[in-house]
mmCIF file of N, CA and C in Angstrom:
data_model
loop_
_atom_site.group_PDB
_atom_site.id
_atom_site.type_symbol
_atom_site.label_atom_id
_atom_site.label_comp_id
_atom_site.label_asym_id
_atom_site.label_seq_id
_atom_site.Cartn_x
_atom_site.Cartn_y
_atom_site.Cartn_z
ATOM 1 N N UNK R 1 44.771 -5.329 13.869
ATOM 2 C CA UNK R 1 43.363 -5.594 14.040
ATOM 3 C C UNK R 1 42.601 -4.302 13.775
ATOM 4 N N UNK R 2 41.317 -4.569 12.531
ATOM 5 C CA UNK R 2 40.495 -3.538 12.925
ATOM 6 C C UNK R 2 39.781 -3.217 13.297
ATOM 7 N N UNK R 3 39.238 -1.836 13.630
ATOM 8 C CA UNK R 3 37.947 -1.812 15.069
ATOM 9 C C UNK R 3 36.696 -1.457 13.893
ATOM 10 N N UNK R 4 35.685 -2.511 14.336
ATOM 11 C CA UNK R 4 34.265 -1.855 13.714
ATOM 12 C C UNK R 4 33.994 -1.348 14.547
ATOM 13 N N UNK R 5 33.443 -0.194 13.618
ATOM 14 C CA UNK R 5 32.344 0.961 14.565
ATOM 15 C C UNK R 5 31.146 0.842 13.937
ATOM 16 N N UNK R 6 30.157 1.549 14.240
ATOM 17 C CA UNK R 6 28.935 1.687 13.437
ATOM 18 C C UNK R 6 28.812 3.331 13.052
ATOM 19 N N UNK R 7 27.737 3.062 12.053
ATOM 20 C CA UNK R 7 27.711 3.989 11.032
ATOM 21 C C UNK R 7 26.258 4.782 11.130
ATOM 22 N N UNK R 8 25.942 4.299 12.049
ATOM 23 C CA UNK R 8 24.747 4.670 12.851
ATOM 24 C C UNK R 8 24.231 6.294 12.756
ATOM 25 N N UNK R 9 25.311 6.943 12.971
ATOM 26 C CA UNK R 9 25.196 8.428 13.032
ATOM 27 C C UNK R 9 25.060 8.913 11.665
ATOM 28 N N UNK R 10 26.300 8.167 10.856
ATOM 29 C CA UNK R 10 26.206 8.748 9.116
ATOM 30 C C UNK R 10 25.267 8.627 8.377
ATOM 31 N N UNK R 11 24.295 7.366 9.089
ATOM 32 C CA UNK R 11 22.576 7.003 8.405
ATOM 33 C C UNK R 11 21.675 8.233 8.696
ATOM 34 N N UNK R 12 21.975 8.377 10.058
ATOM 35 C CA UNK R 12 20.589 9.139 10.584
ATOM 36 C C UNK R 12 20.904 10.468 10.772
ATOM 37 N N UNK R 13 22.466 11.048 10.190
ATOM 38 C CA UNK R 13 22.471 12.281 10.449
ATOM 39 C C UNK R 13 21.578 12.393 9.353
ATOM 40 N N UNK R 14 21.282 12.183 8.392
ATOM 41 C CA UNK R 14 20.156 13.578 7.618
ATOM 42 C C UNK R 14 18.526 13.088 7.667
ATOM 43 N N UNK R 15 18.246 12.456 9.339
ATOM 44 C CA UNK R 15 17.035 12.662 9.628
ATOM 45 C C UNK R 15 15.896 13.621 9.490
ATOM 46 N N UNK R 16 16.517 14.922 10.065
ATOM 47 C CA UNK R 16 15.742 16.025 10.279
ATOM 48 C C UNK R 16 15.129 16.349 8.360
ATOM 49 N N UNK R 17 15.909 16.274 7.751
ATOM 50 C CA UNK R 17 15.415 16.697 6.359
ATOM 51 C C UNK R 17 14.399 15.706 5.603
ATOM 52 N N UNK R 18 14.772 14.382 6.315
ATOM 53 C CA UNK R 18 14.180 13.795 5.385
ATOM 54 C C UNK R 18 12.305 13.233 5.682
ATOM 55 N N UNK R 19 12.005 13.839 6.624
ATOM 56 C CA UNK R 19 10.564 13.814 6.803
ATOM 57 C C UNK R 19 9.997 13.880 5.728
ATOM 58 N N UNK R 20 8.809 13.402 5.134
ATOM 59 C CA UNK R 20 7.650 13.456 4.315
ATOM 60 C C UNK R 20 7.290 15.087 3.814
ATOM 61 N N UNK R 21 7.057 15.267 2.756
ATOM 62 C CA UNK R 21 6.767 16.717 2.633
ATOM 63 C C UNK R 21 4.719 16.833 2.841
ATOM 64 N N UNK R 22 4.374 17.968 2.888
ATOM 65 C CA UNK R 22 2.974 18.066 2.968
ATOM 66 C C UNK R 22 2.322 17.281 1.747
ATOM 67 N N UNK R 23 3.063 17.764 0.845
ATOM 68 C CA UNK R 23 2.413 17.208 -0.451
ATOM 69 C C UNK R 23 2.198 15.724 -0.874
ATOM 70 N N UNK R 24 3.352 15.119 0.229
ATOM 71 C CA UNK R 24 3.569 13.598 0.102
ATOM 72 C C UNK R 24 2.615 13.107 0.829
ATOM 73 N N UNK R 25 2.225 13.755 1.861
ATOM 74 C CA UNK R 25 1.326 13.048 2.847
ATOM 75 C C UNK R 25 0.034 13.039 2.094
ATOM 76 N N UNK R 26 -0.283 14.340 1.872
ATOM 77 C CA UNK R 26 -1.684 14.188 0.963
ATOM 78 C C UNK R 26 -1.807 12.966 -0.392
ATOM 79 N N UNK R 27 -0.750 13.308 -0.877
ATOM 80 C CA UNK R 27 -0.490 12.136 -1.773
ATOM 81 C C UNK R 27 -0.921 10.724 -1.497
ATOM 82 N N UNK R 28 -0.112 10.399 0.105
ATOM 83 C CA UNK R 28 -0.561 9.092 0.508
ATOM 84 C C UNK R 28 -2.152 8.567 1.230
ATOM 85 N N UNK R 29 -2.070 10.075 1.748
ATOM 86 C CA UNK R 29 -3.862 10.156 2.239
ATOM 87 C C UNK R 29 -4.877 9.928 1.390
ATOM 88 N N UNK R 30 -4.057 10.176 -0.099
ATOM 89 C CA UNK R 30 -5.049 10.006 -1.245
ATOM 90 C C UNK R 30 -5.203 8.831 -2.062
ATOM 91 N N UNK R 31 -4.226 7.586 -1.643
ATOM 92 C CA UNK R 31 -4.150 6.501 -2.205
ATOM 93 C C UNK R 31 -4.108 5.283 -1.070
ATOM 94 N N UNK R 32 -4.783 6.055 0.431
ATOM 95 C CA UNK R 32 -4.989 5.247 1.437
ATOM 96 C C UNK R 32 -6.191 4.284 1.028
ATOM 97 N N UNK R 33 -7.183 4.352 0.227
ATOM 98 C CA UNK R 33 -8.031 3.307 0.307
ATOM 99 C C UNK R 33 -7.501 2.404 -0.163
ATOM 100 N N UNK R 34 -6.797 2.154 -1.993
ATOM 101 C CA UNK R 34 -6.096 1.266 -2.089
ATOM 102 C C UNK R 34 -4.989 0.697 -1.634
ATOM 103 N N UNK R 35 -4.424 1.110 -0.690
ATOM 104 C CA UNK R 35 -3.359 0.923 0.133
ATOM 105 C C UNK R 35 -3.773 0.191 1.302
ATOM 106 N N UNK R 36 -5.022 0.419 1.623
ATOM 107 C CA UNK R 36 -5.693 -0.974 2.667
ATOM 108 C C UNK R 36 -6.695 -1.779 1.946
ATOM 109 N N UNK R 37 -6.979 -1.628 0.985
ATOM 110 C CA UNK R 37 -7.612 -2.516 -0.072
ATOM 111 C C UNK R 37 -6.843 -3.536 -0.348
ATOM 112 N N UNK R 38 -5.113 -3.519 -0.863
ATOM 113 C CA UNK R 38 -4.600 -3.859 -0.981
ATOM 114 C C UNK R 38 -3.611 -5.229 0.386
ATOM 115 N N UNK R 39 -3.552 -4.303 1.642
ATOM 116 C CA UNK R 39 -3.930 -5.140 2.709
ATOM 117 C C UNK R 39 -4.752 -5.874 3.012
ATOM 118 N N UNK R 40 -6.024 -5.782 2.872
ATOM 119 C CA UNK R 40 -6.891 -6.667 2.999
ATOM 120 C C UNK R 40 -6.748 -7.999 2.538
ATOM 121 N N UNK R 41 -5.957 -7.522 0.563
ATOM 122 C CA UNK R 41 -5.980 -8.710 -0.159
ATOM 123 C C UNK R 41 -5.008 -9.493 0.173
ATOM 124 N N UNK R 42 -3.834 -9.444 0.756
ATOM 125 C CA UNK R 42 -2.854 -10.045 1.602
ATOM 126 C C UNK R 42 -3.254 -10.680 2.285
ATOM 127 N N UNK R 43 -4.384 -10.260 3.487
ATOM 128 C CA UNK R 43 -4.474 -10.817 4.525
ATOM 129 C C UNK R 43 -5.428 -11.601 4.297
ATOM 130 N N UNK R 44 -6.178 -11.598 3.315
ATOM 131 C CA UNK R 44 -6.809 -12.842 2.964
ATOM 132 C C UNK R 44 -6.356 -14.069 2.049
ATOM 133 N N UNK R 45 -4.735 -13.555 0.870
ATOM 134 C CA UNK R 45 -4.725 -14.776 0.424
ATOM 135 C C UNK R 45 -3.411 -15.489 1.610
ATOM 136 N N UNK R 46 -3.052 -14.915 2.534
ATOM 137 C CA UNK R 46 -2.089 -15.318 3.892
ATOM 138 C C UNK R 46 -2.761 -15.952 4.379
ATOM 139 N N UNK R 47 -4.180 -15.896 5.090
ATOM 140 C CA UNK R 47 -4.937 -17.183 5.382
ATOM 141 C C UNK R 47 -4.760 -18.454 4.695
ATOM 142 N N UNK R 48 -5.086 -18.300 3.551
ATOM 143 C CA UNK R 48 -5.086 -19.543 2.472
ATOM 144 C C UNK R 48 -3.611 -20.349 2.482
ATOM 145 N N UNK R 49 -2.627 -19.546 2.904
ATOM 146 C CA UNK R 49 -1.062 -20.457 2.643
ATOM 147 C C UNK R 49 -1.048 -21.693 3.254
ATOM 148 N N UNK R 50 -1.138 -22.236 4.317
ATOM 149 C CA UNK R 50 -0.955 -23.033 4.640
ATOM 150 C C UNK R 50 -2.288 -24.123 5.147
ATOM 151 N N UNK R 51 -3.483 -24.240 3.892
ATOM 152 C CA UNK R 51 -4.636 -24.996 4.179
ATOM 153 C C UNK R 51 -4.968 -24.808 2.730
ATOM 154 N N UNK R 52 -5.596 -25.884 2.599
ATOM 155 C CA UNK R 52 -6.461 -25.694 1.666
ATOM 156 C C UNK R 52 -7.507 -24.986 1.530
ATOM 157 N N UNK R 53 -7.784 -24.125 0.197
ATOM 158 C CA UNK R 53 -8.815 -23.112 0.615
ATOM 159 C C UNK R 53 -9.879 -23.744 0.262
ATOM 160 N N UNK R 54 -10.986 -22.906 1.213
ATOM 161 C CA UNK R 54 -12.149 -23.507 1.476
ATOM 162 C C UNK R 54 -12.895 -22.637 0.323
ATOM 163 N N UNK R 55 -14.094 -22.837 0.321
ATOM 164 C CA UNK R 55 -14.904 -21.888 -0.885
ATOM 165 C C UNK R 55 -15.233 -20.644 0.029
ATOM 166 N N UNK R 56 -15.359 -20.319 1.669
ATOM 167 C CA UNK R 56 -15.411 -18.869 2.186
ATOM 168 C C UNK R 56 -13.744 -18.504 1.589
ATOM 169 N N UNK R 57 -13.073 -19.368 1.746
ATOM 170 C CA UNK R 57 -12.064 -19.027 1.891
ATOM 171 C C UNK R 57 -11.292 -17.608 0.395
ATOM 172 N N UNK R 58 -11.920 -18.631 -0.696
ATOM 173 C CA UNK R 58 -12.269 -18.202 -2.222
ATOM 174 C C UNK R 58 -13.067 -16.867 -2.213
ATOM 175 N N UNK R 59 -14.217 -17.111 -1.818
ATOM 176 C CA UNK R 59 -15.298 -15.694 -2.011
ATOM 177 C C UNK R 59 -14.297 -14.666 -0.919
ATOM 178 N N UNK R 60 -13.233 -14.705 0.046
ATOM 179 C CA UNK R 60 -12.931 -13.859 1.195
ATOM 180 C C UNK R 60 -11.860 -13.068 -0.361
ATOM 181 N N UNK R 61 -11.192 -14.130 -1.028
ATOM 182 C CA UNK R 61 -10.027 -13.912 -1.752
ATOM 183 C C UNK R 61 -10.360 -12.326 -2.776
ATOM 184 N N UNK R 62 -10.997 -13.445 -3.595
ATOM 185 C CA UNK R 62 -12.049 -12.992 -4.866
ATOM 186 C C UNK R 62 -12.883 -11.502 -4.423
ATOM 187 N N UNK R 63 -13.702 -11.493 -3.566
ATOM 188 C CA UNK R 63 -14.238 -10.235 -2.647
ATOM 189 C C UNK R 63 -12.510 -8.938 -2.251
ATOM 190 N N UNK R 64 -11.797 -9.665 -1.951
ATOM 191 C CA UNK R 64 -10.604 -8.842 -1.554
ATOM 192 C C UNK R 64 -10.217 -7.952 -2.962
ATOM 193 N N UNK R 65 -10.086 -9.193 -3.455
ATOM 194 C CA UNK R 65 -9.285 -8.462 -5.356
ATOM 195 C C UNK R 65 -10.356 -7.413 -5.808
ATOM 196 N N UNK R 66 -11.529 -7.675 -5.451
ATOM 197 C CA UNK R 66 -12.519 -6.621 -6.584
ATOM 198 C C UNK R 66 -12.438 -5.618 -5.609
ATOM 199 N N UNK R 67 -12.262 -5.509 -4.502
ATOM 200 C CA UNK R 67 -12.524 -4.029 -3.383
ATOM 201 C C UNK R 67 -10.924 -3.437 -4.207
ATOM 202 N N UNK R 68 -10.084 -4.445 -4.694
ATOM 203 C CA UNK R 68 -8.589 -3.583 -4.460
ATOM 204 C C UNK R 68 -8.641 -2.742 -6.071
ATOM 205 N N UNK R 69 -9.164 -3.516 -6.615
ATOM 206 C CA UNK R 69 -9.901 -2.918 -7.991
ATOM 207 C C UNK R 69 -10.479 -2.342 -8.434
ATOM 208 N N UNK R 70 -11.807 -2.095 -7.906
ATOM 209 C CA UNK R 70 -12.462 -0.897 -7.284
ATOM 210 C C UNK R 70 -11.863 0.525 -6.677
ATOM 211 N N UNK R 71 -10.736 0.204 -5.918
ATOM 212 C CA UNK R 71 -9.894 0.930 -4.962
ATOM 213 C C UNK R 71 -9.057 1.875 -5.633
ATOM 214 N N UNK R 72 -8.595 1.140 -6.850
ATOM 215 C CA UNK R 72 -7.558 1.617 -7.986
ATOM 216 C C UNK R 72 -8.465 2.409 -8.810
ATOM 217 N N UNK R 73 -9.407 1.961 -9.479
ATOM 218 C CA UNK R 73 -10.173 2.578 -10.487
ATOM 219 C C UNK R 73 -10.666 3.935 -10.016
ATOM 220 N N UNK R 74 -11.248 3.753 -8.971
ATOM 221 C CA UNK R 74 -11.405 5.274 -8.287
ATOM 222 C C UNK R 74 -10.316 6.511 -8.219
ATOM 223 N N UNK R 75 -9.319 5.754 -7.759
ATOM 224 C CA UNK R 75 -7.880 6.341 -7.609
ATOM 225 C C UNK R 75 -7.345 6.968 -9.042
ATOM 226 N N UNK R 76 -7.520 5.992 -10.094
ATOM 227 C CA UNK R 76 -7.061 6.846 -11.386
ATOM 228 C C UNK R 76 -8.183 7.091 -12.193
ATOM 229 N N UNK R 77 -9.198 6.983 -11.819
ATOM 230 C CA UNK R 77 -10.641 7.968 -12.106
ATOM 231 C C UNK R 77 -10.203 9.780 -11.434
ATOM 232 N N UNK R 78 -10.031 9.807 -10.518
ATOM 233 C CA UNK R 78 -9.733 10.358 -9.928
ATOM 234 C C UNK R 78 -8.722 11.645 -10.405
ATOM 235 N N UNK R 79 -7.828 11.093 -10.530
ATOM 236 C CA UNK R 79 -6.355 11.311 -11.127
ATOM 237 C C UNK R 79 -6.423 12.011 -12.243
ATOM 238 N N UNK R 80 -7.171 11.192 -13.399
ATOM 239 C CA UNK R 80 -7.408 11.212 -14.514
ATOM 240 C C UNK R 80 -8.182 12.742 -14.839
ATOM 241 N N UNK R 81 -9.282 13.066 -13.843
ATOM 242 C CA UNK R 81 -9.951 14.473 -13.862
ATOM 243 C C UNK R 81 -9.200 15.326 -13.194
ATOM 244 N N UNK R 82 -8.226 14.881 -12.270
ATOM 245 C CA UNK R 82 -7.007 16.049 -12.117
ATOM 246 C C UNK R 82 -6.379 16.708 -13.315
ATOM 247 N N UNK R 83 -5.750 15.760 -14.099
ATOM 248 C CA UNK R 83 -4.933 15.744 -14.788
ATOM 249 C C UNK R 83 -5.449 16.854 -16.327
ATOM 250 N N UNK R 84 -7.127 16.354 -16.364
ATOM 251 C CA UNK R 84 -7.575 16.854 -17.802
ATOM 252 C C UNK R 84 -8.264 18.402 -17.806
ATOM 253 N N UNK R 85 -7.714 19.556 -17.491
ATOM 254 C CA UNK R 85 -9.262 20.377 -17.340
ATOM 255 C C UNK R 85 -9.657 20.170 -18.496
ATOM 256 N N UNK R 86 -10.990 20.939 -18.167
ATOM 257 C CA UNK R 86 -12.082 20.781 -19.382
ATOM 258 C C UNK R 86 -13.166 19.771 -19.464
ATOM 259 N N UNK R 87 -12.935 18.962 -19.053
ATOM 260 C CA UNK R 87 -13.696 17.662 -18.700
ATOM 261 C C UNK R 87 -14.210 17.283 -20.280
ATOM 262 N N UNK R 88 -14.858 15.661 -20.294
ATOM 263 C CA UNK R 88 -15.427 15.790 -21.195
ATOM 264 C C UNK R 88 -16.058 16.315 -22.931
ATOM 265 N N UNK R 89 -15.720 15.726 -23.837
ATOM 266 C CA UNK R 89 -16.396 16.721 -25.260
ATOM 267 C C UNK R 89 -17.139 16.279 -25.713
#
C-alpha cells in the first residue's frame, strides 16, 4: 500500500520569491480601470443569464461594453506615447 502525502510544502516552498515585483504592481495599477471596466461588463451581462433581458437590462449591457472600450483605448493611448518619444510629426 501506498501512503499519499501532500505536496503542499513543494508548492509553497518558493512563496517568499514569488511576490509581485514593484514594477508589476504599477503595471496593474495602470490597467486597473480596464480591469474593473471589464468587471462591470460581467456583472452586467451575469444579470441577463438567466431572464430575459429587459431593454434597462440592454442599455446596463451596451453602457458596460463602451466604458470597457473607452477603458482600453485610454490604456493603449496611453501606452502608445510611452512607447514613441518624440510625439507627433
Amino acid at each position: 500500500m501506498e501512503h499519499i502525502v501532500t505536496v503542499q510544502d513543494a508548492v509553497t516552498a518558493f512563496a517568499d520569491w514569488a511576490e509581485p515585483t514593484d514594477v508589476e504592481l504599477d503595471a496593474i495599477e495602470e490597467e486597473m480601470p480596464a480591469i474593473l471596466a471589464a468587471v462591470d461588463l460581467l456583472d452586467a451581462q451575469i444579470i441577463t443569464l438567466d431572464r430575459t433581458p429587459s431593454e434597462l437590462d440592454v442599455q446596463r449591457v451596451r453602457r458596460a461594453r463602451r466604458r470597457l472600450l473607452a477603458a482600453r483605448r485610454e490604456l493603449a493611448n496611453r501606452s502608445a506615447g510611452v512607447n514613441q518619444p518624440g510625439g507627433a510629426a
